[in-house]
XYZ file of C-alpha atoms in Angstrom:
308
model
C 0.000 0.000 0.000
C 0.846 3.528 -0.486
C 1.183 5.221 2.703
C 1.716 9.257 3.492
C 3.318 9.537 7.077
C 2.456 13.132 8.858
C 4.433 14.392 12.289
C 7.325 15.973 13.586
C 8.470 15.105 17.228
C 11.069 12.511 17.884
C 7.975 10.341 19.448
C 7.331 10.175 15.800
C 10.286 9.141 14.508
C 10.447 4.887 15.581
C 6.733 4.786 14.164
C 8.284 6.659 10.837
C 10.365 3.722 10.127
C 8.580 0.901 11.006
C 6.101 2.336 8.448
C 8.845 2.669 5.851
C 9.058 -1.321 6.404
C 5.673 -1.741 5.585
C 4.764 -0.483 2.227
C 5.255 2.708 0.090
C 5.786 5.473 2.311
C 5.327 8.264 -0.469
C 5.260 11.460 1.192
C 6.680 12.515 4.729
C 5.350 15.734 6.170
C 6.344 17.838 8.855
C 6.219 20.763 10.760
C 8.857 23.431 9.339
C 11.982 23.977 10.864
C 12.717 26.201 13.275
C 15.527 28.267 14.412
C 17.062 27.037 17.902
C 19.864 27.593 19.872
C 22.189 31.030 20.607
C 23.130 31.192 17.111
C 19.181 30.641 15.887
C 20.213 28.246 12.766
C 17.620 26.357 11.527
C 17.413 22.949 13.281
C 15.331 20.209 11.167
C 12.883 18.724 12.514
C 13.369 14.858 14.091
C 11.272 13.413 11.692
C 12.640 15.072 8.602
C 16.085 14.045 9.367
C 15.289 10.072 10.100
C 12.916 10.812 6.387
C 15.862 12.002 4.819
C 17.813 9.427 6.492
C 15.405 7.117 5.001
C 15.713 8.510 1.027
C 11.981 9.631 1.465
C 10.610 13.065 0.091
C 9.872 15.614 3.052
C 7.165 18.055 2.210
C 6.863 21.443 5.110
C 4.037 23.473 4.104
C 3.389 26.589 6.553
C -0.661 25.287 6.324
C -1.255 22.312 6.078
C -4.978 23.309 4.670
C -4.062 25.596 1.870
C -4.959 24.594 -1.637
C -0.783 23.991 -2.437
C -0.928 21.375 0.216
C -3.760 19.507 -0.143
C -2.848 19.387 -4.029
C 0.330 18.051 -3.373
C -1.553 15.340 -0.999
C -3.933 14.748 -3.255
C -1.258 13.833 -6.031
C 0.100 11.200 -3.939
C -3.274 8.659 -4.073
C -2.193 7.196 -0.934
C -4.080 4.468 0.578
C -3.130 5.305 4.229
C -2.558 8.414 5.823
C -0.815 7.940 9.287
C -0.540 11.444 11.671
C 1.579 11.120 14.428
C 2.026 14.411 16.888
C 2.356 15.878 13.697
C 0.680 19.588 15.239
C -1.484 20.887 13.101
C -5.552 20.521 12.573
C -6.318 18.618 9.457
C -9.605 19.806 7.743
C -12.223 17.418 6.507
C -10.415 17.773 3.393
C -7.502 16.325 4.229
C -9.634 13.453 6.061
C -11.609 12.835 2.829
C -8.182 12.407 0.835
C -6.797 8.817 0.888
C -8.691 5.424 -0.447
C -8.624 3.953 2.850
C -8.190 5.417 6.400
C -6.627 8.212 7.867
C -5.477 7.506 11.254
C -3.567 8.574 14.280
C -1.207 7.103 16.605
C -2.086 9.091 20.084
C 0.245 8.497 23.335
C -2.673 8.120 24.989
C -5.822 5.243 26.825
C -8.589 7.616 25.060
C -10.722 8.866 25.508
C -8.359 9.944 28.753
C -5.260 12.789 27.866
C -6.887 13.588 24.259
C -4.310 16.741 22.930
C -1.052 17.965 22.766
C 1.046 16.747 25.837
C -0.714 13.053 27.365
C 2.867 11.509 27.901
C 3.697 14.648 30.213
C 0.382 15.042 31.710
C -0.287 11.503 32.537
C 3.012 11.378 34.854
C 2.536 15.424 36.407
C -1.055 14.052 37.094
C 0.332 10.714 38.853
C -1.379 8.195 36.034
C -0.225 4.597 37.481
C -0.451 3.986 33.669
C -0.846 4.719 30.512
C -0.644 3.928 26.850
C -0.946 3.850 22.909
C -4.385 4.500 20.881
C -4.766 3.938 17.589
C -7.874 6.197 16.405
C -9.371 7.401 12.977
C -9.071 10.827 12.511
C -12.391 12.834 12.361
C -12.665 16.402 12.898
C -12.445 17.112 16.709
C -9.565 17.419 19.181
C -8.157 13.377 19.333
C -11.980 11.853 18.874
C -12.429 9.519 16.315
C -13.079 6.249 17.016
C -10.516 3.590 18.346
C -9.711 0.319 16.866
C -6.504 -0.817 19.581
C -5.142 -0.075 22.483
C -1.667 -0.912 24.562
C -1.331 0.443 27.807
C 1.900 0.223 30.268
C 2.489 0.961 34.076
C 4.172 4.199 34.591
C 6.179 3.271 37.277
C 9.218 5.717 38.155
C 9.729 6.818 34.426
C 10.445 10.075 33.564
C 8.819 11.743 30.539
C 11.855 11.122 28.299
C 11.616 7.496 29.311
C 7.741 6.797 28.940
C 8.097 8.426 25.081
C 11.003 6.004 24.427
C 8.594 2.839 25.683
C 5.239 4.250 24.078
C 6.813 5.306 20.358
C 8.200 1.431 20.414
C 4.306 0.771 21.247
C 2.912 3.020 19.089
C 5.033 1.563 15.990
C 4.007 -1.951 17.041
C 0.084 -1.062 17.000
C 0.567 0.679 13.682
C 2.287 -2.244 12.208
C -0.439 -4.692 13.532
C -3.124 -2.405 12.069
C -1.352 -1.856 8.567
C -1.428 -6.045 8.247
C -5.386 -6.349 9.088
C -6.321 -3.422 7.019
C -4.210 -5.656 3.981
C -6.946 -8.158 4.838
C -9.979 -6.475 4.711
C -12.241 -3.947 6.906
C -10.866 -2.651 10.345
C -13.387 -2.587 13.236
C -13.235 0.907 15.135
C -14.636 1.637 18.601
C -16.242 5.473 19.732
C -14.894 6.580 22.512
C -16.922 7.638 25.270
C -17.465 11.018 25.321
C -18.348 10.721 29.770
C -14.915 10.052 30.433
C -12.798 12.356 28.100
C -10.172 14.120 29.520
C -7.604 16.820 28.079
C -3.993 17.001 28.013
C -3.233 20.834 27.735
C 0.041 21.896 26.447
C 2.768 22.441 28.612
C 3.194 26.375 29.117
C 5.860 28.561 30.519
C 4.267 28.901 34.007
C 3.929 24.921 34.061
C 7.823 25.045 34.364
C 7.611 26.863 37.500
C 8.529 25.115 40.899
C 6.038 25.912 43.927
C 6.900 24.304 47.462
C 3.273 24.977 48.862
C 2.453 21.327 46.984
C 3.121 17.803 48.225
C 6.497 16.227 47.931
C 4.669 13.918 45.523
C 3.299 16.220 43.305
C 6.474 18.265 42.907
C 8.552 15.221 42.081
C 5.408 13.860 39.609
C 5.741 17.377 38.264
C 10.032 17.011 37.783
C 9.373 13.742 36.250
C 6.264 14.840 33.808
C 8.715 17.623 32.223
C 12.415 15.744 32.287
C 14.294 16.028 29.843
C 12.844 18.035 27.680
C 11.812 21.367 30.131
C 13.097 20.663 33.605
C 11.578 22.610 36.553
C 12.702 25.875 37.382
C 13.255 27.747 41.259
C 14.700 31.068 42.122
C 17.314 31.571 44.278
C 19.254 34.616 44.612
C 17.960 36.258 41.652
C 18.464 33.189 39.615
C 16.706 30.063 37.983
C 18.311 26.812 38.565
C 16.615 23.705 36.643
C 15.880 20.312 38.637
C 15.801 16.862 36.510
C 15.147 14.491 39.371
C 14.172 14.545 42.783
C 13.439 11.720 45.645
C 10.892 12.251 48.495
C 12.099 12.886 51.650
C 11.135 12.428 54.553
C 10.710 15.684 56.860
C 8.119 16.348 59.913
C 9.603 20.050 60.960
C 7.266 23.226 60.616
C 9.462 24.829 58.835
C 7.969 26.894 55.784
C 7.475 25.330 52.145
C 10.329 25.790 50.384
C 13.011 26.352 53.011
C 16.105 24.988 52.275
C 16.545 22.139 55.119
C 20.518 20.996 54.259
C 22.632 22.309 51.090
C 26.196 20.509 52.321
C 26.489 17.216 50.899
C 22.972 17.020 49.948
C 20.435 19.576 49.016
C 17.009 19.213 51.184
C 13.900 21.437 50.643
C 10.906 21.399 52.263
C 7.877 20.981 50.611
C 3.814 21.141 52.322
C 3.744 18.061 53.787
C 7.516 16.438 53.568
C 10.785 17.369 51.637
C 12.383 16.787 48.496
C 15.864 15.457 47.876
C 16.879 16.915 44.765
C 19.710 14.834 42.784
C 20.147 16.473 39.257
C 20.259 20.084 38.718
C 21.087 22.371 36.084
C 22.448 26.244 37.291
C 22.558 28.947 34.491
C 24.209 28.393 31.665
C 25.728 25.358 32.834
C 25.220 21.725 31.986
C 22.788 19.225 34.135
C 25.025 17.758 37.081
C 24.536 15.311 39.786
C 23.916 16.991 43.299
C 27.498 15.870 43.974
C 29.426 17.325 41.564
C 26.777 20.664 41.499
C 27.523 21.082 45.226
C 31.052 21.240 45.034
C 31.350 24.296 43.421
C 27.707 25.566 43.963
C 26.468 27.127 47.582
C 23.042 27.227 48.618
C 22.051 29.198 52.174
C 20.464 27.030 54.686
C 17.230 27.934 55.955
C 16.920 30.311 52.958
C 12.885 30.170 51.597
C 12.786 29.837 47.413
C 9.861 31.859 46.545
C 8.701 29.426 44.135
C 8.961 31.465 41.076
């Protein structure tokens, strides 16, 4: 079958190539690249660099919807259209276009985390577990019905490490999916609409740190935005990152966000315990272990972080 692939994200990228293994992968699209980094070059996305890495032809159209792009979609006469985090809203259009299905690969149990940021959301909101949906895409925000689902237990992952498990997932329900639809009709589920739940895109003030929550929640929140954010506190006029934290155990009265021990380990108090924090990242510096970062970094004891 002839198959266009649409996303952008490195979660996108292990589902990219198992496609590639599967049939004609015609067209890859993806978001356009952006400039990053001091010098602001233009950094490809992940998914056009595995595509090019792959010999495939990369189409980045500012819309998606314009008339150029859906022409050069409609060209293609693709059986399968597979969107993965590809971030943009496809028009009925677009869903009308290929023989077959259009589908999604969502990082997601829908009709739970529908939208842009389930694998960060399910750990900040402390999910036990999660998973991979395979949906048809229909106009509305992650709605279409379902035809499989994986799920996994969350455990201690951090974000990074959940999107490494569920893009492995996600590639083997697309693969599983691309075989029956060889065979014949796929069977697809709705969702129920009672129990749908959103996944809001991470935002600058999510990145904030505030000690006035539970030891739990705060180290949830760490692991829900490592590595790709980190969690920022000010001290002294400055933001310093946190990758990972422990829960600690602390019964003193002392005020959320005092700092409780900063010599060989750094202690702060949170609402109901304390955190142990044991990777952080000072300005303009690289991540570190507590270790190393308190061997040439001070932090007052007793000092209170404000929290922003």
């Amino acid at each position: 079958m002839k198959f266009i692939f649409m996303g952008t994200p490195e979660f996108s990228v292990p589902i990219l190539e198992r496609l590639s293994k599967l049939g004609d992968v015609a067209l890859v699209v993806s978001q356009e690249d952006k400039r990053k980094g001091r010098g602001k070059k233009f950094t490809k996305t992940p998914v056009k660099v595995k595509a090019e890495e792959l010999g495939l032809e990369v189409f980045q159209p500012g819309d998606i919807n314009s008339k150029e792009a859906i022409d050069k979609l409609r060209e293609v006469q693709a059986d399968i259209i597979v969107v993965v985090a590809y971030g943009q809203i496809l028009t009925q259009e677009i869903i009308d276009l290929p023989e077959k299905y259009i589908v999604n690969v969502h990082a997601s149990l829908l009709p739970y985390l529908r939208g842009a940021a389930p694998i960060n959301r399910a750990i900040i909101e402390g999910h036990d577990k999660t998973g991979v949906s395979l949906m048809k895409v229909e106009r509305g925000l992650d709605a279409g019905p379902v035809s499989s689902v994986r799920e996994i237990e969350i455990g201690d992952m951090n974000a990074g490490e959940l999107e490494d498990k569920l893009a492995q997932m996600g590639a083997d329900l697309l693969e599983d999916f691309i075989l029956e639809a060889e065979k014949g009709p796929v069977d697809f589920v709705d969702q129920d609409e009672d129990k749908k739940t959103y996944a809001n895109k991470i935002l600058k003030d999510d990145l904030n740190l505030y000690f006035n929550e539970t030891s739990k929640n705060i180290v949830n929140k760490i692991r829900g935005l490592t590595p790709h954010y980190g969690v920022r506190f000010k001290y002294d006029d400055k933001f310093y990152k946190i990758y990972r934290a422990e829960e600690f155990d602390d019964n003193s009265n002392k005020k959320p966000g005092t700092i409780i021990k900063s010599d060989k380990d750094l202690i702060i108090k949170t609402s109901d315990r304390a955190i142990s924090v044991k990777e952080i990242q000072a300005p303009g510096k690289r991540a570190m272990g507590i270790d190393d970062f308190l061997r040439g970094n001070k932090f007052e004891e007793n000092y209170v972080i404000g929290g922003k």
